[in-house]
């Protein structure tokens, strides 16, 4: 694996781990995001890129995850 590939791999892992850690610490955020998905998408299909504009809360959640991973690579959430 080349060095850029390794760095991308670790960044992806960091984002996923940060997501799970954040959802454990903030279950209300998880429920609000799930409610938005259920209301806009339903349970019959998965969201895709065409749904991006219809899911503002989920988009903000993803951007916040990237902000935490970029500013805090040790994956420690602020209090």
C-alpha positions as a Python dict, from the first residue, in 0.01 Angstrom:
ca = {
    (1, 'X'): (0, 0, 0),
    (2, 'X'): (141, 340, -95),
    (3, 'X'): (181, 611, 166),
    (4, 'X'): (-113, 826, 39),
    (5, 'X'): (-331, 515, 45),
    (6, 'X'): (-227, 440, 402),
    (7, 'X'): (-308, 794, 513),
    (8, 'X'): (-649, 779, 345),
    (9, 'X'): (-716, 446, 514),
    (10, 'X'): (-635, 585, 859),
    (11, 'X'): (-841, 899, 802),
    (12, 'X'): (-1140, 688, 698),
    (13, 'X'): (-1101, 473, 1010),
    (14, 'X'): (-1073, 787, 1224),
    (15, 'X'): (-1398, 928, 1080),
    (16, 'X'): (-1585, 601, 1136),
    (17, 'X'): (-1455, 564, 1492),
    (18, 'X'): (-1538, 927, 1568),
    (19, 'X'): (-1891, 874, 1434),
    (20, 'X'): (-1955, 575, 1661),
    (21, 'X'): (-1802, 749, 1962),
    (22, 'X'): (-2009, 1063, 1901),
    (23, 'X'): (-2332, 866, 1859),
    (24, 'X'): (-2266, 684, 2187),
    (25, 'X'): (-2207, 1013, 2366),
    (26, 'X'): (-2492, 1202, 2199),
    (27, 'X'): (-2784, 961, 2139),
    (28, 'X'): (-3020, 1255, 2083),
    (29, 'X'): (-2816, 1352, 1776),
    (30, 'X'): (-2837, 994, 1650),
    (31, 'X'): (-3214, 987, 1694),
    (32, 'X'): (-3259, 1323, 1522),
    (33, 'X'): (-3048, 1211, 1224),
    (34, 'X'): (-3235, 880, 1204),
    (35, 'X'): (-3568, 1062, 1220),
    (36, 'X'): (-3461, 1288, 931),
    (37, 'X'): (-3361, 987, 720),
    (38, 'X'): (-3686, 804, 799),
    (39, 'X'): (-3896, 1113, 724),
    (40, 'X'): (-3724, 1205, 394),
    (41, 'X'): (-3606, 867, 260),
    (42, 'X'): (-3823, 614, 437),
    (43, 'X'): (-3717, 260, 518),
    (44, 'X'): (-3752, 118, 169),
    (45, 'X'): (-3415, 235, 32),
    (46, 'X'): (-3078, 379, 127),
    (47, 'X'): (-2997, 750, 81),
    (48, 'X'): (-2788, 843, -222),
    (49, 'X'): (-2620, 1160, -347),
    (50, 'X'): (-2943, 1292, -498),
    (51, 'X'): (-3086, 1311, -144),
    (52, 'X'): (-2806, 1533, -13),
    (53, 'X'): (-2999, 1861, -38),
    (54, 'X'): (-3298, 1705, 140),
    (55, 'X'): (-3093, 1596, 443),
    (56, 'X'): (-2947, 1915, 595),
    (57, 'X'): (-2911, 1778, 950),
    (58, 'X'): (-2726, 1468, 831),
    (59, 'X'): (-2502, 1682, 609),
    (60, 'X'): (-2416, 1904, 906),
    (61, 'X'): (-2343, 1594, 1114),
    (62, 'X'): (-2097, 1465, 854),
    (63, 'X'): (-1924, 1805, 830),
    (64, 'X'): (-1895, 1816, 1210),
    (65, 'X'): (-1735, 1470, 1209),
    (66, 'X'): (-1475, 1583, 957),
    (67, 'X'): (-1409, 1893, 1168),
    (68, 'X'): (-1346, 1685, 1479),
    (69, 'X'): (-1120, 1437, 1301),
    (70, 'X'): (-919, 1714, 1134),
    (71, 'X'): (-877, 1922, 1448),
    (72, 'X'): (-843, 1632, 1687),
    (73, 'X'): (-671, 1333, 1525),
    (74, 'X'): (-665, 1145, 1857),
    (75, 'X'): (-1044, 1113, 1828),
    (76, 'X'): (-1116, 1266, 2170),
    (77, 'X'): (-1446, 1451, 2172),
    (78, 'X'): (-1458, 1786, 2348),
    (79, 'X'): (-1675, 1811, 2659),
}
